[in-house]
Coordinates of C-alpha atoms in Angstrom, one line a residue:
Chain A
M21 CA 55.0 -57.1 -84.9
A22 CA 56.1 -60.7 -84.8
V23 CA 54.1 -63.2 -82.7
V24 CA 56.3 -64.8 -80.0
H25 CA 56.0 -68.6 -79.8
I26 CA 57.1 -70.1 -76.4
D27 CA 58.1 -73.8 -76.4
T28 CA 60.2 -73.8 -73.3
M29 CA 60.5 -71.6 -70.2
E30 CA 64.1 -70.7 -71.2
Q31 CA 62.7 -69.3 -74.4
F32 CA 60.4 -67.1 -72.4
M33 CA 63.2 -65.9 -70.1
A34 CA 65.2 -64.9 -73.2
A35 CA 62.2 -63.2 -74.9
R36 CA 61.0 -61.4 -71.8
P37 CA 63.3 -58.3 -72.0
S38 CA 62.1 -57.6 -75.5
L39 CA 58.4 -57.4 -74.4
V40 CA 57.9 -53.6 -74.2
P41 CA 55.0 -52.7 -71.8
V42 CA 52.1 -51.0 -73.5
F43 CA 50.0 -48.3 -71.8
I44 CA 46.8 -46.4 -72.4
N45 CA 45.9 -43.2 -70.6
S46 CA 42.9 -42.6 -68.4
K47 CA 41.7 -39.0 -68.0
T48 CA 40.8 -39.8 -64.4
H49 CA 43.4 -42.4 -63.3
G50 CA 46.5 -41.8 -65.5
R51 CA 48.5 -44.6 -67.1
V52 CA 47.0 -48.1 -67.3
L53 CA 49.0 -51.2 -68.5
V54 CA 47.6 -53.3 -71.4
P55 CA 49.0 -56.8 -70.9
C56 CA 47.0 -58.3 -73.8
A57 CA 49.0 -56.1 -76.2
N58 CA 51.9 -58.4 -75.4
T59 CA 50.1 -61.7 -75.8
I60 CA 52.4 -64.6 -76.4
L61 CA 51.6 -68.1 -77.7
V62 CA 52.5 -70.8 -75.2
R63 CA 52.7 -74.6 -75.3
P64 CA 49.7 -75.9 -73.2
S65 CA 52.2 -78.2 -71.2
L66 CA 53.8 -75.1 -69.8
I67 CA 50.6 -73.8 -68.2
A68 CA 49.5 -74.8 -64.7
A69 CA 46.3 -74.2 -62.8
N70 CA 46.3 -72.1 -59.6
L71 CA 45.1 -73.8 -56.5
Y72 CA 42.7 -71.3 -55.2
N73 CA 40.3 -70.5 -58.1
P74 CA 36.8 -70.6 -56.6
N75 CA 35.1 -70.4 -60.0
S76 CA 33.3 -73.5 -61.3
V77 CA 31.9 -73.9 -64.8
S78 CA 29.2 -76.4 -65.4
D79 CA 29.5 -79.0 -68.3
D80 CA 27.0 -77.3 -70.5
K81 CA 28.8 -74.0 -70.1
M82 CA 32.1 -75.7 -71.1
E83 CA 30.4 -76.8 -74.3
L84 CA 29.4 -73.2 -74.9
L85 CA 32.9 -72.0 -74.2
K86 CA 34.2 -74.5 -76.8
Q87 CA 31.6 -73.4 -79.3
S88 CA 32.5 -69.8 -78.6
I89 CA 36.2 -70.4 -79.3
L90 CA 35.3 -72.3 -82.6
D91 CA 32.9 -69.5 -83.7
N92 CA 34.9 -66.4 -82.6
G93 CA 38.4 -67.6 -82.3
F94 CA 40.6 -67.5 -79.1
A95 CA 39.7 -63.8 -78.6
F96 CA 40.7 -63.4 -74.9
P97 CA 44.2 -64.6 -73.9
V98 CA 44.6 -66.6 -70.8
V99 CA 46.0 -64.3 -68.0
A100 CA 48.9 -65.8 -66.1
I101 CA 52.0 -65.0 -64.1
C102 CA 55.4 -66.7 -64.6
D103 CA 56.2 -68.7 -61.5
D104 CA 59.9 -69.0 -61.2
D105 CA 59.8 -71.8 -58.6
Q106 CA 57.4 -74.0 -60.6
Q107 CA 59.0 -73.0 -63.9
R108 CA 55.5 -72.7 -65.3
F109 CA 52.9 -70.1 -66.2
V110 CA 50.3 -70.1 -63.5
V111 CA 46.8 -69.1 -64.6
I112 CA 45.1 -66.1 -62.9
D113 CA 42.1 -66.0 -65.3
G114 CA 41.2 -68.4 -68.0
F115 CA 41.5 -71.7 -66.3
H116 CA 38.6 -73.1 -68.3
R117 CA 39.9 -71.6 -71.6
T118 CA 43.2 -73.4 -70.9
T119 CA 41.3 -76.7 -70.3
I120 CA 39.4 -76.3 -73.6
G121 CA 42.8 -75.8 -75.3
G122 CA 44.1 -79.0 -73.6
P123 CA 44.2 -82.6 -74.8
D124 CA 40.6 -83.5 -73.6
W125 CA 39.0 -80.9 -75.7
L126 CA 40.5 -79.0 -78.7
D127 CA 44.1 -80.1 -78.1
F128 CA 45.7 -76.8 -79.4
D129 CA 49.4 -76.6 -80.2
Y130 CA 49.6 -73.2 -78.5
V131 CA 47.4 -71.1 -76.2
P132 CA 47.5 -67.3 -76.2
V133 CA 48.7 -66.0 -72.8
A134 CA 49.0 -62.4 -71.4
V135 CA 51.6 -62.4 -68.6
L136 CA 51.2 -60.2 -65.5
D137 CA 53.7 -59.5 -62.8
H138 CA 51.7 -60.0 -59.7
D139 CA 52.6 -61.3 -56.2
I140 CA 50.3 -63.9 -54.6
T141 CA 48.0 -61.4 -52.8
K142 CA 47.4 -59.5 -56.0
R143 CA 47.0 -62.7 -57.9
M144 CA 44.2 -64.0 -55.7
A145 CA 42.4 -60.6 -55.8
A146 CA 42.8 -60.5 -59.6
T147 CA 41.2 -63.9 -60.0
V148 CA 38.2 -62.9 -58.0
Q149 CA 38.0 -59.6 -59.9
F150 CA 38.1 -61.3 -63.3
N151 CA 35.5 -63.9 -62.2
K152 CA 33.0 -61.6 -60.6
A153 CA 33.1 -58.3 -62.4
R154 CA 30.7 -59.3 -65.1
G155 CA 27.0 -58.9 -65.9
V156 CA 24.0 -61.1 -65.9
H157 CA 21.5 -61.3 -68.7
Q158 CA 18.2 -59.6 -68.1
V159 CA 15.6 -62.3 -68.7
D160 CA 13.6 -60.1 -71.0
L161 CA 16.5 -59.2 -73.2
D162 CA 17.8 -62.8 -73.3
A163 CA 14.3 -63.7 -74.6
E164 CA 14.5 -60.9 -77.2
V165 CA 17.8 -62.3 -78.6
I166 CA 16.3 -65.7 -79.0
R167 CA 13.2 -64.3 -80.6
A168 CA 15.3 -62.3 -83.0
L169 CA 17.4 -65.3 -84.0
I170 CA 14.2 -67.4 -84.6
E171 CA 12.9 -64.6 -86.8
Q172 CA 16.1 -64.6 -88.7
G173 CA 15.4 -68.3 -89.5
V174 CA 17.9 -69.9 -87.2
S175 CA 16.7 -73.3 -86.1
E176 CA 16.0 -74.1 -82.5
D177 CA 18.7 -76.8 -82.5
D178 CA 21.2 -74.3 -83.8
I179 CA 20.2 -71.8 -81.2
S180 CA 20.5 -74.5 -78.5
Q181 CA 24.0 -75.4 -79.6
R182 CA 25.4 -71.9 -80.3
L183 CA 23.9 -70.2 -77.2
G184 CA 24.4 -73.1 -74.9
I185 CA 20.7 -73.1 -73.9
D186 CA 18.7 -76.3 -73.5
M187 CA 15.5 -76.9 -75.6
E188 CA 13.3 -76.6 -72.5
T189 CA 14.6 -73.0 -71.9
I190 CA 14.1 -72.1 -75.5
H191 CA 10.5 -73.2 -75.4
R192 CA 9.9 -71.2 -72.2
Y193 CA 11.5 -68.1 -73.8
K194 CA 9.4 -68.6 -76.9
Q195 CA 6.3 -68.4 -74.8
L196 CA 6.2 -64.6 -75.4
T197 CA 2.5 -64.5 -74.8
G198 CA 2.9 -64.9 -71.1
V199 CA 1.8 -67.2 -68.3
A200 CA -2.0 -66.3 -68.4
E201 CA -2.1 -67.5 -72.0
L202 CA -1.2 -71.1 -70.9
F203 CA -4.5 -71.3 -69.0
K204 CA -6.9 -70.2 -71.6
N205 CA -8.3 -73.8 -72.0
S206 CA -8.2 -74.8 -68.4
D207 CA -11.6 -75.4 -66.7
Y208 CA -12.6 -73.6 -63.5
S209 CA -12.6 -75.8 -60.4
L210 CA -15.7 -76.8 -58.6
S211 CA -16.6 -74.5 -55.7
W212 CA -16.9 -75.8 -52.1
E213 CA -18.5 -74.4 -49.0
M214 CA -18.1 -75.5 -45.4
A215 CA -21.0 -77.6 -44.2
E216 CA -21.8 -78.9 -40.8
V217 CA -22.7 -82.6 -40.7
D218 CA -23.8 -84.8 -37.9
E219 CA -21.5 -87.7 -37.1
Chain B
M231 CA -21.1 -82.0 -35.4
R232 CA -18.3 -82.0 -37.8
L233 CA -17.2 -79.5 -40.6
I234 CA -16.6 -80.8 -44.1
Q235 CA -15.9 -79.4 -47.5
S236 CA -19.2 -79.6 -49.4
Y237 CA -19.3 -79.5 -53.2
A238 CA -23.1 -79.7 -53.2
S239 CA -23.6 -76.3 -55.0
R240 CA -22.3 -77.7 -58.3
Q241 CA -21.1 -74.2 -59.1
T242 CA -17.7 -73.3 -60.5
V243 CA -15.5 -71.2 -58.3
L244 CA -16.1 -68.2 -60.6
E245 CA -19.9 -68.5 -60.3
A246 CA -19.6 -68.9 -56.5
A247 CA -17.3 -65.9 -56.2
L248 CA -19.7 -63.7 -58.2
G249 CA -22.5 -64.8 -55.8
R250 CA -20.3 -64.0 -52.8
M251 CA -19.4 -60.6 -54.2
A252 CA -23.1 -59.8 -54.6
F253 CA -23.7 -60.9 -51.0
V254 CA -20.9 -58.6 -49.8
F255 CA -22.3 -55.6 -51.7
D256 CA -25.8 -56.4 -50.3
N257 CA -24.6 -56.5 -46.7
F258 CA -21.9 -53.9 -46.5
E259 CA -21.8 -50.1 -47.1
Q260 CA -18.1 -49.9 -47.0
I261 CA -15.9 -52.3 -48.9
I262 CA -12.1 -52.2 -49.0
V263 CA -9.9 -54.6 -51.0
S264 CA -6.3 -55.1 -49.9
V265 CA -4.0 -55.5 -52.8
S266 CA -0.3 -56.5 -53.0
G267 CA 0.3 -56.4 -56.8
G268 CA 0.2 -60.2 -56.9
K269 CA -2.1 -62.3 -59.1
D270 CA -4.6 -63.3 -56.3
S271 CA -5.3 -59.7 -55.2
T272 CA -5.5 -58.7 -58.9
V273 CA -8.4 -61.1 -59.3
M274 CA -10.0 -60.1 -56.0
A275 CA -9.8 -56.3 -56.9
H276 CA -11.2 -56.9 -60.4
L277 CA -14.2 -58.9 -59.1
A278 CA -15.0 -56.2 -56.5
L279 CA -14.6 -53.4 -59.0
L280 CA -16.9 -55.0 -61.6
E281 CA -19.6 -55.4 -58.9
A282 CA -19.1 -51.8 -57.8
K283 CA -19.5 -50.6 -61.4
R284 CA -22.6 -52.7 -61.9
R285 CA -24.2 -51.0 -58.8
G286 CA -22.8 -47.5 -59.4
R287 CA -20.9 -47.8 -56.1
K288 CA -17.3 -47.3 -54.9
V289 CA -14.8 -49.7 -53.3
G290 CA -11.6 -48.8 -51.6
I291 CA -8.4 -50.3 -53.1
H292 CA -5.9 -50.4 -50.3
F293 CA -2.1 -50.9 -50.7
L294 CA 0.3 -50.8 -47.9
D295 CA 3.5 -49.7 -49.7
E296 CA 6.6 -51.0 -48.0
E297 CA 8.9 -49.0 -50.3
V298 CA 11.2 -52.0 -50.9
C299 CA 9.3 -53.9 -53.6
Y300 CA 9.4 -54.8 -57.2
Q301 CA 8.7 -51.9 -59.6
S302 CA 6.4 -54.4 -61.3
S303 CA 4.3 -54.7 -58.2
V304 CA 4.0 -50.9 -57.9
D305 CA 3.0 -50.7 -61.6
Q306 CA 0.4 -53.4 -61.1
V307 CA -1.2 -51.6 -58.1
D308 CA -1.2 -48.4 -60.1
Y309 CA -3.0 -50.2 -62.9
L310 CA -5.6 -51.7 -60.5
M311 CA -6.3 -48.2 -58.9
N312 CA -6.9 -46.8 -62.4
L313 CA -9.1 -49.5 -63.9
F314 CA -12.4 -48.0 -62.9
P315 CA -11.5 -44.6 -61.5
D316 CA -15.2 -43.7 -61.0
N317 CA -15.7 -46.7 -58.7
T318 CA -12.4 -46.5 -56.9
T319 CA -11.4 -44.9 -53.6
R320 CA -7.5 -44.9 -53.6
I321 CA -6.0 -45.9 -50.3
W322 CA -2.3 -46.1 -51.1
L323 CA -0.4 -45.8 -47.8
Q324 CA 3.2 -44.5 -47.8
M325 CA 4.1 -43.9 -44.2
E326 CA 7.0 -44.7 -41.9
F327 CA 7.2 -48.1 -40.3
R328 CA 9.7 -50.9 -39.6
L329 CA 10.5 -54.0 -41.7
T330 CA 12.7 -56.9 -40.8
N331 CA 15.9 -57.0 -42.9
A332 CA 17.2 -60.5 -42.9
T333 CA 20.1 -59.7 -45.2
S334 CA 22.2 -57.7 -42.8
V335 CA 23.5 -58.2 -39.3
Q336 CA 24.0 -54.4 -39.0
D337 CA 20.8 -53.0 -40.4
G338 CA 18.5 -55.5 -38.6
Q339 CA 15.5 -53.4 -39.5
L340 CA 14.6 -51.2 -42.4
V341 CA 12.6 -48.1 -41.6
C342 CA 10.7 -47.7 -44.8
W343 CA 9.9 -44.2 -46.0
E344 CA 12.1 -42.9 -43.1
A345 CA 11.8 -39.2 -42.7
G346 CA 14.9 -37.2 -43.8
K347 CA 16.1 -40.1 -46.0
H348 CA 14.0 -39.2 -49.0
K349 CA 17.1 -39.1 -51.2
L350 CA 17.7 -42.8 -50.4
W351 CA 14.1 -44.0 -50.9
M352 CA 13.6 -46.6 -53.6
R353 CA 11.3 -44.1 -55.4
P354 CA 9.6 -40.8 -54.5
K355 CA 6.3 -40.8 -52.8
R356 CA 3.2 -40.5 -55.0
E357 CA 1.1 -37.4 -55.1
D358 CA -2.1 -39.3 -54.4
S359 CA -0.9 -41.4 -51.5
I360 CA -1.7 -41.2 -47.8
K361 CA 1.5 -40.1 -46.2
F362 CA 0.5 -39.5 -42.5
R363 CA -1.1 -41.8 -40.0
M364 CA -4.8 -41.6 -40.1
W365 CA -5.2 -42.3 -36.4
A366 CA -4.6 -40.3 -33.3
E367 CA -1.1 -40.9 -31.8
E368 CA -2.5 -41.7 -28.3
A369 CA -4.8 -44.3 -29.8
Q370 CA -2.0 -46.0 -31.7
T371 CA -1.2 -49.6 -30.7
V372 CA 2.1 -51.5 -31.1
R373 CA 2.2 -55.3 -30.9
D374 CA 5.7 -55.5 -29.7
K375 CA 7.4 -52.5 -28.2
R376 CA 10.9 -53.9 -28.7
K377 CA 10.4 -54.3 -32.4
G378 CA 8.7 -51.0 -32.9
F379 CA 5.9 -50.0 -35.2
G380 CA 5.8 -52.6 -37.9
F381 CA 3.9 -53.9 -40.9
Y382 CA 1.0 -55.5 -39.0
D383 CA 0.8 -52.5 -36.7
V384 CA 0.0 -50.3 -39.7
I385 CA -2.6 -52.8 -40.8
E386 CA -4.3 -53.0 -37.4
N387 CA -4.3 -49.3 -36.8
F388 CA -5.6 -48.6 -40.3
E389 CA -8.4 -51.1 -39.9
R390 CA -9.4 -49.6 -36.6
C391 CA -10.2 -46.4 -38.5
Y392 CA -13.2 -48.2 -39.9
S393 CA -16.4 -49.7 -38.4
G394 CA -18.7 -52.1 -40.0
A395 CA -16.6 -52.3 -43.1
A396 CA -15.7 -55.4 -45.1
F397 CA -12.1 -56.0 -45.9
L398 CA -11.7 -58.3 -48.9
V399 CA -8.5 -60.3 -49.1
G400 CA -7.4 -62.5 -52.0
L401 CA -6.3 -65.3 -49.7
R402 CA -6.7 -68.8 -51.1
A403 CA -6.9 -72.1 -49.3
A404 CA -7.1 -74.5 -52.2
G405 CA -4.0 -76.2 -53.4
E406 CA -2.0 -74.8 -50.5
S407 CA -1.1 -76.9 -47.5
P408 CA -3.9 -79.4 -46.5
N409 CA -4.6 -77.7 -43.2
R410 CA -4.7 -74.1 -44.5
W411 CA -8.4 -74.2 -45.2
R412 CA -9.1 -75.5 -41.7
A413 CA -7.2 -72.5 -40.3
M414 CA -9.1 -70.1 -42.6
V415 CA -12.6 -71.3 -41.7
K416 CA -12.2 -71.9 -37.9
N417 CA -13.6 -68.5 -36.9
P418 CA -16.7 -67.9 -39.0
V419 CA -18.5 -64.6 -38.8
D420 CA -22.2 -63.8 -38.8
V421 CA -23.3 -61.5 -41.6
G422 CA -27.0 -60.8 -41.3
E423 CA -28.7 -64.2 -41.0
R424 CA -25.9 -66.1 -42.5
K425 CA -22.9 -67.8 -40.9
V426 CA -20.0 -67.0 -43.2
Y427 CA -17.1 -69.5 -43.1
W428 CA -15.0 -67.6 -45.7
G429 CA -14.3 -64.8 -43.3
T430 CA -13.6 -63.8 -39.8
K431 CA -14.4 -61.0 -37.4
K432 CA -11.7 -58.3 -37.1
G433 CA -12.5 -55.8 -34.3
A434 CA -15.5 -53.7 -35.5
N435 CA -15.0 -55.0 -39.1
V436 CA -15.1 -58.2 -41.0
A437 CA -12.3 -59.8 -43.1
L438 CA -13.7 -61.8 -46.1
Y439 CA -12.0 -64.2 -48.5
P440 CA -14.3 -64.5 -51.5
I441 CA -11.8 -66.5 -53.6
Y442 CA -10.7 -68.9 -50.9
D443 CA -11.7 -72.0 -52.9
W444 CA -9.8 -70.9 -56.1
N445 CA -6.8 -72.9 -57.4
F446 CA -3.9 -71.1 -59.0
H447 CA -5.1 -72.2 -62.4
D448 CA -8.5 -70.6 -61.8
V449 CA -6.7 -67.4 -61.0
W450 CA -4.8 -67.5 -64.3
R451 CA -7.8 -68.5 -66.3
Y452 CA -9.7 -65.5 -65.0
I453 CA -6.8 -63.1 -65.7
H454 CA -6.6 -64.5 -69.2
D455 CA -10.4 -64.3 -69.9
E456 CA -10.7 -60.8 -68.6
G457 CA -7.6 -59.6 -70.4
L458 CA -6.1 -58.3 -67.1
R459 CA -2.6 -57.1 -66.8
Y460 CA -0.4 -58.9 -64.2
S461 CA 3.0 -58.4 -62.7
K462 CA 5.8 -59.1 -65.1
V463 CA 7.6 -61.0 -62.3
Y464 CA 5.4 -64.1 -63.1
D465 CA 6.6 -64.2 -66.8
W466 CA 10.2 -63.8 -65.7
Q467 CA 9.8 -66.6 -63.1
F468 CA 8.3 -68.8 -65.8
R469 CA 11.1 -68.2 -68.2
K470 CA 13.6 -69.0 -65.4
G471 CA 11.9 -72.3 -65.0
Y472 CA 9.9 -71.8 -61.7
P473 CA 7.1 -74.4 -61.3
I474 CA 3.9 -72.6 -62.2
N475 CA 2.1 -73.4 -59.0
Q476 CA 5.0 -72.1 -56.9
M477 CA 5.3 -68.7 -58.6
R478 CA 4.6 -65.8 -56.3
V479 CA 5.6 -62.2 -56.0
S480 CA 6.8 -61.8 -52.5
S481 CA 8.3 -59.1 -50.4
L482 CA 12.0 -58.5 -51.1
I483 CA 13.5 -58.5 -47.6
H484 CA 11.8 -60.4 -44.8
E485 CA 13.2 -63.7 -43.4
R486 CA 11.8 -65.9 -46.1
A487 CA 12.1 -63.6 -49.0
F488 CA 15.9 -63.3 -49.5
K489 CA 15.7 -65.9 -52.3
S490 CA 13.8 -63.5 -54.4
I491 CA 16.8 -61.2 -54.3
C492 CA 18.9 -63.9 -56.1
D493 CA 17.0 -63.4 -59.4
L494 CA 16.4 -59.6 -59.0
P495 CA 19.4 -58.4 -61.1
E496 CA 18.1 -60.5 -64.0
F497 CA 14.5 -59.3 -63.5
E498 CA 14.8 -55.7 -62.5
P499 CA 18.4 -54.5 -62.6
K500 CA 17.4 -50.9 -61.7
T501 CA 15.5 -52.0 -58.6
Y502 CA 18.5 -54.1 -57.6
N503 CA 20.9 -51.2 -57.9
K504 CA 18.7 -49.0 -55.8
L505 CA 18.2 -51.7 -53.3
C506 CA 22.0 -52.1 -52.9
K507 CA 22.3 -48.4 -52.1
R508 CA 19.2 -48.5 -49.8
I509 CA 20.1 -51.4 -47.4
K510 CA 23.2 -53.3 -46.4
G511 CA 23.7 -57.0 -47.1
I512 CA 21.9 -57.1 -50.4
A513 CA 24.9 -58.1 -52.6
M514 CA 25.8 -60.8 -50.1
A515 CA 22.3 -62.2 -50.2
Q516 CA 22.2 -62.0 -53.9
E517 CA 25.3 -64.1 -54.4
T518 CA 24.8 -66.7 -51.7
G519 CA 21.0 -66.8 -51.2
K520 CA 20.5 -70.1 -53.0
T521 CA 23.5 -72.0 -51.8
A522 CA 23.1 -74.6 -49.1
K523 CA 25.8 -73.2 -46.9
M524 CA 24.9 -69.6 -46.2
F525 CA 21.3 -68.4 -45.7
A526 CA 19.6 -71.8 -46.1
C527 CA 21.9 -73.2 -43.5
R528 CA 21.5 -76.8 -44.6
K529 CA 25.2 -77.7 -44.9
L530 CA 27.7 -77.3 -42.2
P531 CA 30.8 -75.2 -43.3
K532 CA 33.7 -77.6 -43.5
N533 CA 35.8 -75.9 -40.8
F534 CA 33.3 -76.7 -38.1
R535 CA 32.9 -80.1 -36.6
S536 CA 29.3 -79.6 -35.4
W537 CA 26.3 -77.3 -35.6
I538 CA 26.8 -76.6 -31.9
A539 CA 30.4 -75.4 -32.5
Y540 CA 29.2 -73.3 -35.5
R541 CA 26.4 -71.8 -33.4
D542 CA 28.9 -70.8 -30.6
F543 CA 31.2 -69.3 -33.2
L544 CA 28.4 -67.2 -34.8
L545 CA 27.2 -66.1 -31.4
K546 CA 30.6 -65.1 -30.2
T547 CA 31.4 -63.1 -33.4
H548 CA 28.0 -61.4 -33.9
P549 CA 28.8 -57.7 -34.4
D550 CA 26.0 -56.4 -32.1
Q551 CA 26.5 -56.9 -28.3
S552 CA 22.9 -56.4 -27.3
R553 CA 21.8 -58.9 -29.9
I554 CA 24.3 -61.5 -28.5
R555 CA 22.6 -61.2 -25.1
L556 CA 19.1 -61.6 -26.7
F557 CA 20.1 -64.6 -28.7
A558 CA 22.0 -66.2 -25.8
E559 CA 19.1 -65.7 -23.5
R560 CA 16.7 -67.3 -26.0
F561 CA 19.0 -70.2 -26.7
S562 CA 19.5 -70.9 -23.0
R563 CA 15.8 -72.0 -23.0
H564 CA 16.4 -74.5 -25.8
L565 CA 17.8 -78.1 -25.8
N566 CA 21.4 -78.4 -26.7
N567 CA 21.5 -80.8 -29.6
E568 CA 22.6 -80.7 -33.3
Y569 CA 19.0 -80.5 -34.6
V570 CA 18.2 -77.4 -32.5
A571 CA 21.7 -75.9 -33.0
R572 CA 21.2 -75.9 -36.8
Q573 CA 18.0 -73.9 -36.5
Q574 CA 19.8 -71.5 -34.1
C575 CA 22.5 -71.0 -36.7
R576 CA 19.8 -70.1 -39.2
Q577 CA 18.4 -67.5 -36.8
L578 CA 21.9 -66.0 -36.3
I579 CA 22.7 -65.9 -40.0
L580 CA 19.3 -64.3 -40.8
N581 CA 19.7 -62.0 -37.8
D582 CA 16.3 -63.2 -36.8
Y583 CA 16.4 -61.6 -33.3
E584 CA 12.6 -61.2 -33.7
N585 CA 12.2 -65.0 -33.6
N586 CA 10.1 -65.0 -36.7
L587 CA 11.5 -68.4 -37.8
S588 CA 10.9 -70.1 -34.5
V589 CA 13.1 -73.0 -33.4
D590 CA 11.6 -76.5 -33.3
N591 CA 12.9 -77.3 -29.8
K592 CA 12.9 -81.1 -29.6
P593 CA 15.4 -84.0 -29.2
D594 CA 17.5 -84.7 -32.3
P595 CA 15.5 -87.2 -34.4
R596 CA 18.8 -88.6 -35.5
D597 CA 19.7 -89.7 -32.0
E598 CA 16.5 -91.8 -31.8
L599 CA 17.2 -93.4 -35.2
I600 CA 20.7 -94.3 -34.1
R601 CA 19.4 -95.8 -30.9
Y602 CA 16.9 -97.8 -32.9
Y603 CA 19.5 -99.3 -35.1
E604 CA 21.8 -100.0 -32.2
E605 CA 19.1 -102.1 -30.8
V606 CA 18.2 -103.8 -34.0
L607 CA 21.7 -104.6 -35.2

C-alpha cells in the first residue's frame, strides 16, 4: 500500500475518496473503525492546534517525547480532523507530537496524521479521552525498571536522558534499602523532662 | 513557678524511654498500646512488647480499624500484633462508626463497616477482630448527636471499658510545632508518688506518651537498629521526593487527608480501585487534590470576581438543601470580607459541615495593609 503524501489541502481533497475505512470486530461491541490504518503524511504547515486542549506538558517531558521519537520512531500518528473552514488539519490528539515535529524541535518534512470525521462536541470529548485514559507508573515498578537498567550496565546519565528522569529521582529510586537505612549512623537526641523552676 | 524543658538527665531519648517503660510496667497492671500502622506507634508498640517479654507479661495492642486505609497500614498492624504473640492481647476493633468524607458533597460521611454493605467493604473483616461494641448500649456516649457515632466516640467508649489502665500513645512533641509540647504537658498526672508530665488523666485511666521527646530521626534510627518492618508508604513517599521529616501515613479521607489520595494510584493501585467503588468523589479528589484552585482553595477561579461571589455561588448550588441552611446559618455569624469568604469557600468545597476546619473570623489583613500604605504614600 502506497503512503499518501499531502503537500496541499487540495491534494487531500483529491485523495480522500480513495482512503477506504478499515474496521476490526469486537465480540461485544461489533465493528470498530481503525483510523491509524489510513495514516497519511502531512506537511507540518497544514496542521493547526485546537483552542481547547487542557493538556499541558512540562519542558522535561517534551525532551522525553523528543527522545522517544528519536529512539522509537514516530509510532503514533497525530489524530486530527479536516477543518473545511480553516482549510487545515486541526489536532484532536498529539498537539505536542506536532510541536516536536515543527521548526523549533526536529523540523520534520512530514508528520503522520490519522484523520477522524468528528463534529466539535465529539472532538472535545475525544481530546479529553485521549489525554486522560492512561495509566500512572506504580512507584515500586518504576524503581524496578531503573534498577534493572542499572544492572544491565546502563549509566545513570543515559537513564536520566532516555527515561526523562532527573538525577535526584534516580538516586532516590536507587535507595532500595529503604528510609530506615538512611538513619543508621544518626545519633539519638538528648532526652528532656519537664522541670519546675522558681522565677 | 515556671515550667521548662530540662536536659539535666544527660540520657538519650532511647535510654529515657526504656526507663519510662519500666516505670509504666512497675505501676500499671493493665497496659494498652494504641497503634495506627505509622512509624511512631510501631516504635511505641515494640518498646512495650520488649518490656512485656522481659517480665513475662502481656500488653494489649489496640487498633481502631476505619476500613478505609492503606493496605500497608493494615499489614503493619498485623505484623505488630504477631511480633510477640505470647505477650500480646489483640484488640483489633472492626465496628460500625462514622467518618467524615471530604471528597464528596453527596456522601458527606462514610459509615465504615456498615452492616449489609459487606460486599462493598474495602476488605473482609478479620477472624480475630472485635466486631461488636464492648459496652452496653444505654451507657454509650456520643459527643455530637448531629454527627452521629464517630471515631472519637469509639475511642472514648472503648477506654471507658477499662479502669486503672495505662494507654500508651506514640505521640511526639519534639520537632513538631513549638507549642505542641506545651499542650502535651499542661495536664500532668500523678502516678504513685510521681508527677508525670508525659501523660494525662483520661477518666478512670491514664494516657501516657513515653516517646514524647523523640525526633523523627530517633524513630528511624530505632526502627533500623531493631530491624523492624515499617509501612511501605514511607519508602514510596521518599521515592516521590517527600521531605523526610514530613512523611506520614495519614487517614485517607478526612478533611486534611485528601492529598494522600493524589499519590494513591501510584502507591497502592488496588486500594485506589476499591476506594473508588466504596465512596463517591475519590476520582475528583485524586485529579485535583494538589492544584491550588480546587480543594486547597488558594486561587480564585477566573470566572469569579471575588471570594464573596464564589462563596455565594457555591452556597446557592450546593446539592443538599439541609446543608445549605446549616452553612448559611454558620456564615451569618461571620464577618463578610474576602479573607473570611475564602475560608468559607474551603468549607463548602470540602463539604465541611462539621466545622472541622474552623474559620478564622477576623477583619481582612489586606484591608489594614492597604490603609497603612494609603496613609504612608
